[in-house]
PDB file of C-alpha atoms in Angstrom:
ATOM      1  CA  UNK A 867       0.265  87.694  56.204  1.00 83.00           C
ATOM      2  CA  UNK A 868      -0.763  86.304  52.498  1.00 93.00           C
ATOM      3  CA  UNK A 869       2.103  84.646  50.164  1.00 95.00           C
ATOM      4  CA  UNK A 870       1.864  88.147  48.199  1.00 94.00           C
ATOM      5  CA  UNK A 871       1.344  90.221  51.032  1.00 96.00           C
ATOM      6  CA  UNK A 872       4.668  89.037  52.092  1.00 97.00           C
ATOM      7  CA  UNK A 873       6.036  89.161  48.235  1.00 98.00           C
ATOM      8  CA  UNK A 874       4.943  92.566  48.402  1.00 98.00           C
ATOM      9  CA  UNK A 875       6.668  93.415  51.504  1.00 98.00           C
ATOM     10  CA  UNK A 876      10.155  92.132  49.930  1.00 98.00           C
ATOM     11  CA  UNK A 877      10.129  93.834  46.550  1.00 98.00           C
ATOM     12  CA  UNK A 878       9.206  96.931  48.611  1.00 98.00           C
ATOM     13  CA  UNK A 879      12.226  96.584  51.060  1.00 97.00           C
ATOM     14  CA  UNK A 880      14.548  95.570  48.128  1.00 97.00           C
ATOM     15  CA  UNK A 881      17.131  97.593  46.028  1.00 96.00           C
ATOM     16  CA  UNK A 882      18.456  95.440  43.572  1.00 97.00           C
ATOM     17  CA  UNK A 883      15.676  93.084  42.232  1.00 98.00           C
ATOM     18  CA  UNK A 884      16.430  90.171  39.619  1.00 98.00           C
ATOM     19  CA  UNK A 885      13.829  88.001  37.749  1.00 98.00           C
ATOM     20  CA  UNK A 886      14.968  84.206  36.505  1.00 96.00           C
ATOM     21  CA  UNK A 887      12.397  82.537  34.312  1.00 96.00           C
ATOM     22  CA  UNK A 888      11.764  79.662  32.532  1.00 92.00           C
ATOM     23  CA  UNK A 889       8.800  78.205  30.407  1.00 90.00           C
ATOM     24  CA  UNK A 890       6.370  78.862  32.821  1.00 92.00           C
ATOM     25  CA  UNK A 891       6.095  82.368  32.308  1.00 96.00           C
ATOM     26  CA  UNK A 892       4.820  81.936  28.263  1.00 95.00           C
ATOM     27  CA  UNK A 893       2.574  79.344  29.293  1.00 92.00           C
ATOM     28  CA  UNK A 894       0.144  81.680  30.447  1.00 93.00           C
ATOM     29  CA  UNK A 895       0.537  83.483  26.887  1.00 95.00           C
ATOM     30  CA  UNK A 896      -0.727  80.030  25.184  1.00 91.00           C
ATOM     31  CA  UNK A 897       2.738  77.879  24.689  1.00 88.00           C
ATOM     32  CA  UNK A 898       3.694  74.772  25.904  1.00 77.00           C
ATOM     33  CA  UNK A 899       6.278  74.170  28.342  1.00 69.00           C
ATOM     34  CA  UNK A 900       8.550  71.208  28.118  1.00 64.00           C
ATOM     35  CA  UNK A 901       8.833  68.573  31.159  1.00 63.00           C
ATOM     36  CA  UNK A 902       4.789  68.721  32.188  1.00 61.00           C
ATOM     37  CA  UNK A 903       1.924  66.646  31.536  1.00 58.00           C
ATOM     38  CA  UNK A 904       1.210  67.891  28.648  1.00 61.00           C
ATOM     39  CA  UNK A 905       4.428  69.470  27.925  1.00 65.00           C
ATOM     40  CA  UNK A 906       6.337  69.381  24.330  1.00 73.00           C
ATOM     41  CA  UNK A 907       8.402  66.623  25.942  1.00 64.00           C
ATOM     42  CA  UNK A 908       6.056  64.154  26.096  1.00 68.00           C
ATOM     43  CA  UNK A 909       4.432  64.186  22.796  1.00 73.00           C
ATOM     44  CA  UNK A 910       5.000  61.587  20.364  1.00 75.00           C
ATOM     45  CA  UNK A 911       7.223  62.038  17.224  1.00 82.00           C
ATOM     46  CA  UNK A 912       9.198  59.771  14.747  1.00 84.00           C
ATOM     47  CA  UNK A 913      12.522  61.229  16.665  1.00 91.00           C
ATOM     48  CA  UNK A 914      12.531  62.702  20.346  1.00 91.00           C
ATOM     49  CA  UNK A 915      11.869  66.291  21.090  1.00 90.00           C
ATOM     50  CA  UNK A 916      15.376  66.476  22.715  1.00 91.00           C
ATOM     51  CA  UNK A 917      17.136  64.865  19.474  1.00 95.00           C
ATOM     52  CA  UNK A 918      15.229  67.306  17.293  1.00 95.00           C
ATOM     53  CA  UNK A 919      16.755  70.028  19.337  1.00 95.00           C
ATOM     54  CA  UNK A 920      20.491  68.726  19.139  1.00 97.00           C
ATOM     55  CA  UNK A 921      22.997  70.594  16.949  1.00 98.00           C
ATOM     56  CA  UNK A 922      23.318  66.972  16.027  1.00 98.00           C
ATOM     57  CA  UNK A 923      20.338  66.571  14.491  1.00 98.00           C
ATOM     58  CA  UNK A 924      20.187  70.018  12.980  1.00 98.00           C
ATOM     59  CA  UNK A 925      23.472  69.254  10.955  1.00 98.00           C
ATOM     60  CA  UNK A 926      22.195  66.035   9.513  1.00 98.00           C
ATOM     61  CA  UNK A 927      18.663  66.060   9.238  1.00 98.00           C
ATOM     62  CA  UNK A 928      18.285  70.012   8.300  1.00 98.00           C
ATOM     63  CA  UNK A 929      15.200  69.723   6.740  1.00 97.00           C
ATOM     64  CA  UNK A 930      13.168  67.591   9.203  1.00 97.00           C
ATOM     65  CA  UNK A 931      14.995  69.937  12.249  1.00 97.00           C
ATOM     66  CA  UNK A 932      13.034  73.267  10.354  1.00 97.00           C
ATOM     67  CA  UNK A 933       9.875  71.044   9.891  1.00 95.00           C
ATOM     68  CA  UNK A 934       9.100  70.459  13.598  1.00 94.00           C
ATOM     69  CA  UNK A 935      10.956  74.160  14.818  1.00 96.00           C
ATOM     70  CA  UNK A 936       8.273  76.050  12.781  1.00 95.00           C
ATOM     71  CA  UNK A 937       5.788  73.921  14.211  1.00 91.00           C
ATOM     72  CA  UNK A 938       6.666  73.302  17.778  1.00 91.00           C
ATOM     73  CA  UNK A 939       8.759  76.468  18.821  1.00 92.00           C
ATOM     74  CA  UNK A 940       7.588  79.540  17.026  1.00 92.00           C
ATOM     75  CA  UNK A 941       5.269  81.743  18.796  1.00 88.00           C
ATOM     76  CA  UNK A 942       2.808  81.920  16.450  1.00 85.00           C
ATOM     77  CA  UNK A 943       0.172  84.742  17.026  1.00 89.00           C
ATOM     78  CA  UNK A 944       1.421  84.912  20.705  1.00 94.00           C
ATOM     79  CA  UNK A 945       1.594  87.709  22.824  1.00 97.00           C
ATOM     80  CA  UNK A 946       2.733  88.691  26.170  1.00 98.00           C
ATOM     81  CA  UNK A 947       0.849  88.435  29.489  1.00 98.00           C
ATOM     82  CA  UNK A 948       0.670  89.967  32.783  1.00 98.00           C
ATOM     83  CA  UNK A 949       3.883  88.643  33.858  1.00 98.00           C
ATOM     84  CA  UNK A 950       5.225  90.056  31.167  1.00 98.00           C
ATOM     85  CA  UNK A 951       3.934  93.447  31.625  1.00 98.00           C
ATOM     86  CA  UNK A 952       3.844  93.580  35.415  1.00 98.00           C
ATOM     87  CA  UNK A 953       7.873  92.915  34.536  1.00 98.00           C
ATOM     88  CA  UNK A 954       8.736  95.546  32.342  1.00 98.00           C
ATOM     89  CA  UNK A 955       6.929  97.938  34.533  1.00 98.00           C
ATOM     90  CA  UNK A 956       9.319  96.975  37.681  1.00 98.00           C
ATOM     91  CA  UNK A 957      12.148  97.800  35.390  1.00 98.00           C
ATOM     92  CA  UNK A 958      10.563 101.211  34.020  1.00 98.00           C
ATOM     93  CA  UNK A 959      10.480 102.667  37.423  1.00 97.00           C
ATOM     94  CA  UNK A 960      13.384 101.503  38.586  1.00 97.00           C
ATOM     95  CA  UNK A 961      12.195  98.461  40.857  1.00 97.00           C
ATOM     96  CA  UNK A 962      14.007  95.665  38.354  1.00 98.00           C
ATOM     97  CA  UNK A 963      17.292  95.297  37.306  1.00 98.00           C
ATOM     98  CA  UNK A 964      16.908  92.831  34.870  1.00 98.00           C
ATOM     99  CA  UNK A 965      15.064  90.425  33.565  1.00 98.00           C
ATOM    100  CA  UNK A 966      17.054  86.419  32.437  1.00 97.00           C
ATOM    101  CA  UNK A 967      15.261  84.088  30.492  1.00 96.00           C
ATOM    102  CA  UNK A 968      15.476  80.721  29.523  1.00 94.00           C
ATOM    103  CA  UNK A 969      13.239  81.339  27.024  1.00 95.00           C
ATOM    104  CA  UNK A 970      13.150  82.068  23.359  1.00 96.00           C
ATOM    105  CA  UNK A 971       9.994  83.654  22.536  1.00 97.00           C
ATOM    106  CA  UNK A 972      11.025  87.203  22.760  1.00 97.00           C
ATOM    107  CA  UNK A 973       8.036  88.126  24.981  1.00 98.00           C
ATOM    108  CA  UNK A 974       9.636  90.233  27.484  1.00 98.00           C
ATOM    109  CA  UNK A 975      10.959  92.345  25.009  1.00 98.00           C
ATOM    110  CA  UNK A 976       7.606  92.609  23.189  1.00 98.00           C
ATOM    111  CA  UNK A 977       6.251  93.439  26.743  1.00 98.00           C
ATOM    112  CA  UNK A 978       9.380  96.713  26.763  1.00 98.00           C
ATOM    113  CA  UNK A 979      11.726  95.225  28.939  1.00 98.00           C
ATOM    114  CA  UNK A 980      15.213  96.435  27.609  1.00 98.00           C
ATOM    115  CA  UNK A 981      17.613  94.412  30.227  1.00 98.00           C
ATOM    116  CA  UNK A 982      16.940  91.009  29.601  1.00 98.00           C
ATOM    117  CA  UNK A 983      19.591  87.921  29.161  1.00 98.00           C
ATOM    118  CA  UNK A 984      18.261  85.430  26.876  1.00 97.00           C
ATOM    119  CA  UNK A 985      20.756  81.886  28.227  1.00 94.00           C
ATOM    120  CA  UNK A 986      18.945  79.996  25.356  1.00 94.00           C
ATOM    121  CA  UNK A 987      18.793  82.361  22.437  1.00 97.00           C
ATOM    122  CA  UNK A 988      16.064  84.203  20.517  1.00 98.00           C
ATOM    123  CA  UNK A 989      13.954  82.824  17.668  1.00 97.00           C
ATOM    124  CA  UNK A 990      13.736  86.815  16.458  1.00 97.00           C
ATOM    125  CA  UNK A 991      17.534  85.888  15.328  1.00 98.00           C
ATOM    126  CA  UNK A 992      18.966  84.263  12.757  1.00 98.00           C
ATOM    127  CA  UNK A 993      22.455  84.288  11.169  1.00 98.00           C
ATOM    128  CA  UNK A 994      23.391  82.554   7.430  1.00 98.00           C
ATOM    129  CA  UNK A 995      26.042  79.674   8.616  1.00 98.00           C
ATOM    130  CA  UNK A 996      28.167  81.094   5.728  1.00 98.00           C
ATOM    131  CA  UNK A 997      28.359  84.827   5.649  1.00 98.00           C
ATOM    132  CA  UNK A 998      26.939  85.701   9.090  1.00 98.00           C
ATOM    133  CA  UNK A 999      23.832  87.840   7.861  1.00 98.00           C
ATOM    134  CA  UNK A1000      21.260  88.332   9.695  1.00 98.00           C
ATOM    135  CA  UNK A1001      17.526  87.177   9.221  1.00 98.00           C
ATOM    136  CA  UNK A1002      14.321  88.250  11.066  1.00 97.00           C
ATOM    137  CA  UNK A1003      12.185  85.529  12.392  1.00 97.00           C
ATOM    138  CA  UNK A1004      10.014  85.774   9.429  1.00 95.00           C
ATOM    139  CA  UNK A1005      12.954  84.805   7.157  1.00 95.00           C
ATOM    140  CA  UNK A1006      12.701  81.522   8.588  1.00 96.00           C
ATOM    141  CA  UNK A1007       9.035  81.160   9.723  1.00 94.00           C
ATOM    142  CA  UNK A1008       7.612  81.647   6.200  1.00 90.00           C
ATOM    143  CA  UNK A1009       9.716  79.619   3.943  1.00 91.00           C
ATOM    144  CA  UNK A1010       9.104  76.253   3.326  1.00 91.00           C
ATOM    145  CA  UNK A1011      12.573  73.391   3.537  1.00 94.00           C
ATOM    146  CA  UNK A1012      15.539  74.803   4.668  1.00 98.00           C
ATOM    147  CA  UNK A1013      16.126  78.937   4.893  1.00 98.00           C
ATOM    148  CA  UNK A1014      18.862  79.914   2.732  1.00 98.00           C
ATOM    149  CA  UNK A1015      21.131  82.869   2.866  1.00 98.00           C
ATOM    150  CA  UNK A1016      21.135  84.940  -1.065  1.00 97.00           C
ATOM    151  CA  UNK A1017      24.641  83.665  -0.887  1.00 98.00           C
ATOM    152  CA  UNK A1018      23.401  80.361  -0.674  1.00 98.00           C
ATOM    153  CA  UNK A1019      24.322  79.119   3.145  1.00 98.00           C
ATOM    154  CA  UNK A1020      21.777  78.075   5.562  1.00 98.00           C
ATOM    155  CA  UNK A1021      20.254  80.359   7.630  1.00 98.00           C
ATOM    156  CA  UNK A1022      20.323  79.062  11.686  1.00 98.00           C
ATOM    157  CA  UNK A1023      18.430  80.411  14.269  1.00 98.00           C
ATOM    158  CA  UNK A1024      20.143  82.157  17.040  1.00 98.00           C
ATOM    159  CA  UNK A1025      19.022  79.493  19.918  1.00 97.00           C
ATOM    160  CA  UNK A1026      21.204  77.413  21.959  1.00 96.00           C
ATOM    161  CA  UNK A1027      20.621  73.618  20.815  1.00 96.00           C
ATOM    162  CA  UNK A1028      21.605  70.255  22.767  1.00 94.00           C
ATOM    163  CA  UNK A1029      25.037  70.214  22.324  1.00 95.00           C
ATOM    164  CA  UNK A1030      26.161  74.039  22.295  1.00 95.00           C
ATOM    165  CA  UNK A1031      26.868  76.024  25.024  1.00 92.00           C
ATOM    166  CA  UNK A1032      25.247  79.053  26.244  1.00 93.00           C
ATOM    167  CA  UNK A1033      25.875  82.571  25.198  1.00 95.00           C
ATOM    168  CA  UNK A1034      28.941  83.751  27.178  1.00 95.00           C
ATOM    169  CA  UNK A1035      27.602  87.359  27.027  1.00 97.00           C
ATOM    170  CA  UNK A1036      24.406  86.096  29.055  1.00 96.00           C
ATOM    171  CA  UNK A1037      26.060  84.101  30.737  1.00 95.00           C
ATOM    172  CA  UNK A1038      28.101  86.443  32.419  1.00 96.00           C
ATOM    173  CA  UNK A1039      25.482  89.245  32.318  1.00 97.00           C
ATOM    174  CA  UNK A1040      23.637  87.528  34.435  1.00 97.00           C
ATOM    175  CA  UNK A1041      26.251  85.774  36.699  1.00 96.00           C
ATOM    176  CA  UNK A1042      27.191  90.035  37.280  1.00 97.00           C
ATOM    177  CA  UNK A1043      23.397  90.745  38.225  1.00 98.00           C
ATOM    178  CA  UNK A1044      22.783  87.874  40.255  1.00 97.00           C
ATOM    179  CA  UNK A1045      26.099  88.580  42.761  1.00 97.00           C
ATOM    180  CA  UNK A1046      24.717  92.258  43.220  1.00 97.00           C
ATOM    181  CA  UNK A1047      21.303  91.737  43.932  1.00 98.00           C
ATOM    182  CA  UNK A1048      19.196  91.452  46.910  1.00 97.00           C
ATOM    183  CA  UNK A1049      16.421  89.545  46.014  1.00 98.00           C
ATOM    184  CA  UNK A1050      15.849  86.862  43.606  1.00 97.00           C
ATOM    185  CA  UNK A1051      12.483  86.113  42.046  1.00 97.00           C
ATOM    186  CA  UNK A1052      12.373  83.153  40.441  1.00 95.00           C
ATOM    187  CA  UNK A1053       9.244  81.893  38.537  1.00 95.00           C
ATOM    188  CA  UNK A1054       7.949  79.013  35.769  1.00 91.00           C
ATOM    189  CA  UNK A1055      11.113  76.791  36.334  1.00 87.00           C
ATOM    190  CA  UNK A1056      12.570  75.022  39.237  1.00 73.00           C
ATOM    191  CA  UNK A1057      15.097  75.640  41.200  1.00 66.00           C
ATOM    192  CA  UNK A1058      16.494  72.450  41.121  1.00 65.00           C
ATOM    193  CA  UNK A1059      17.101  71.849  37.437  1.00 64.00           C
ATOM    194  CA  UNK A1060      20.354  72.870  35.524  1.00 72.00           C
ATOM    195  CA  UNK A1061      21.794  74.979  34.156  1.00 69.00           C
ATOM    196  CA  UNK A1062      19.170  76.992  36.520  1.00 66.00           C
ATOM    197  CA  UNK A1063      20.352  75.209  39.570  1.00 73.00           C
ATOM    198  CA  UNK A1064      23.973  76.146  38.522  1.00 86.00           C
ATOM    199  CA  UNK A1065      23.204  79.414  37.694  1.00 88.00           C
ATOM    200  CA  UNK A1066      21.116  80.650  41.037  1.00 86.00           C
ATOM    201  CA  UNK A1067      24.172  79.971  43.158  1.00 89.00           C
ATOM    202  CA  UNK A1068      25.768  82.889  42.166  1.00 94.00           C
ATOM    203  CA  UNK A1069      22.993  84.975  44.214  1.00 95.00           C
ATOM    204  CA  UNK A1070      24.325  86.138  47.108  1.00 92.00           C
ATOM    205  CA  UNK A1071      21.194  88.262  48.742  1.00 95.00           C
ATOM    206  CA  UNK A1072      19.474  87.123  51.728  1.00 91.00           C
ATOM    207  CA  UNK A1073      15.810  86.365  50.027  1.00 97.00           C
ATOM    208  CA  UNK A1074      14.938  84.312  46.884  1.00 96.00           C
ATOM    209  CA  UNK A1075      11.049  84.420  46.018  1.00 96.00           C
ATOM    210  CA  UNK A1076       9.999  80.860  44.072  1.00 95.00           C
ATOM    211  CA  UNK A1077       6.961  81.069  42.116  1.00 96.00           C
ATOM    212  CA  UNK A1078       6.149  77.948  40.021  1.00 92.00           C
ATOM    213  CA  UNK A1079       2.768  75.946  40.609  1.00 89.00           C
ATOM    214  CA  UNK A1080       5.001  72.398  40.869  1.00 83.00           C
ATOM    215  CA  UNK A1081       7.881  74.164  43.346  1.00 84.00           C
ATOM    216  CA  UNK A1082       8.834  71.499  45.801  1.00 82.00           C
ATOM    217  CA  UNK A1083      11.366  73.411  47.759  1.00 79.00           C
ATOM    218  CA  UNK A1084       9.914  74.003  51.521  1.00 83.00           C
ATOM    219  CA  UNK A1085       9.523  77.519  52.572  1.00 86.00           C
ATOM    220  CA  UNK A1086      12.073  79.148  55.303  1.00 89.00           C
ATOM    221  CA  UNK A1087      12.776  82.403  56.535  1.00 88.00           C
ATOM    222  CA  UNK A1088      14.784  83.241  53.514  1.00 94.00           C
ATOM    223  CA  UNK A1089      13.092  81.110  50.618  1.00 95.00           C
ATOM    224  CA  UNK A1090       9.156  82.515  50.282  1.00 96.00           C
ATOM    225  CA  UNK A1091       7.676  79.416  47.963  1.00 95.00           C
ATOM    226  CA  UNK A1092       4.431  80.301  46.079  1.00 96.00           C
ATOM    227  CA  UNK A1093       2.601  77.663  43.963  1.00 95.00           C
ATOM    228  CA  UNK A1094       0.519  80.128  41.812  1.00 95.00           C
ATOM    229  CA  UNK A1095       0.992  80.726  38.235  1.00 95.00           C
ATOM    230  CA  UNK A1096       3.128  83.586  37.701  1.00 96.00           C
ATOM    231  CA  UNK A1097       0.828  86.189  35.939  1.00 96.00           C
ATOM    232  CA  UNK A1098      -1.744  85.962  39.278  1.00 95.00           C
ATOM    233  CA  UNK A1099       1.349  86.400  41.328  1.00 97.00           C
ATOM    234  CA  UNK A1100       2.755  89.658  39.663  1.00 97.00           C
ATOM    235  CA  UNK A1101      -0.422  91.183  38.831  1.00 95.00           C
ATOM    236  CA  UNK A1102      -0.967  91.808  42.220  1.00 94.00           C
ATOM    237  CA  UNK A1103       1.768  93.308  42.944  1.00 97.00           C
ATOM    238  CA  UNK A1104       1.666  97.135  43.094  1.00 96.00           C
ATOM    239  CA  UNK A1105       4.793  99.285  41.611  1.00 92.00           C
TER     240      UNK A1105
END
């Protein structure tokens, strides 16, 4: 029996079905991940990626933190892919659950998924610092310096930043659908970095699916490892 034979086998003999993903799943779609080879980690910069990212760094050098966000973490132009698709499918006839992300793109939603957890944020909100109203993406992606609210405060996106803590409301959306599901599938991040780590514990099914094309967990009876990118996987996966 082939990897997605035996994928296929699982989400057919499964009743509650979660998906966990990470950067992996956009890369296919044309954006970079973070921590490989050519990942947005290990570019070069006049600060590091990570300090760029810190609510530290977005409090005291504002303008330079919205110069490399509109160029490094927007989706410009991007759109969905099979992963995506093959996702919001599983959820429109009743084979998904839902759907959590680390990821800010919005591309699940784009692809109709409706019950997805987004741990990091969403670049498709934005809040004034000030007054608390709200801002499409394009608010911030086609000014130039710093957004600004009309009542003068500046406008932040909605994503979680070194230094803040995640959403409670995913959070514990997603601690709720992981303790009642059967099967895990868990693709384009590893199970062995946190939060993810953290956050996968709370599964308490039998079977966890790992697809991600640099998974080093071995394979067992209850772990089914594939090292395929994730749009191959799903698209052959009939619904």
């Amino acid at each position: 029996m082939t990897e997605i034979q035996m994928l296929q086998e699982w989400i057919d003999s499964s009743q509650n079905i979660v998906f966990f993903g990470g950067a992996g799943v956009s890369t296919e779609s044309g954006l970079p991940d973070f921590r490989s080879e050519n990942g947005l980690y290990r570019k070069k910069f006049a600060y590091s990626p990570e300090f760029m990212l810190s609510r530290t760094f977005f409090d005291s050098h504002t303008q330079e933190f919205y110069e490399f966000y509109r160029s490094q973490m927007l989706p410009h132009g991007i759109k969905p892919n099979a992963a995506h698709y093959k996702l919001a499918e599983m959820e429109q006839k009743g084979r998904l659950n839902a759907v959590i992300t680390q990821n800010i793109d919005g591309l699940h939603q784009a692809a109709g998924s409706k019950k997805v957890y987004e741990l990091h944020g969403s670049v498709h909100r934005n809040h004034c610092m000030r007054c608390g109203k709200f801002y499409p993406l394009e608010a911030v992606e086609k000014c130039s310096g710093v957004p600004r609210c009309s009542c003068g405060g500046i406008i932040k996106p909605d994503v979680v930043l070194y230094e803040e803590a995640l959403p409670e409301a995913a959070w514990n959306g997603s601690v709720a659908e992981l303790e009642r599901a059967d099967l895990l599938i868990v693709a384009g991040t590893s199970l062995t970095v946190y939060p993810a780590a953290y956050l996968a514990q709370n599964f308490k099914g039998a079977r966890t699916v790992l697809i991600d094309l640099s998974a080093s967990l071995p394979q067992n009876n209850n772990l089914l490892v594939i090292r395929e990118k994730v749009g191959a996987v799903l698209s052959g996966i009939k619904i």
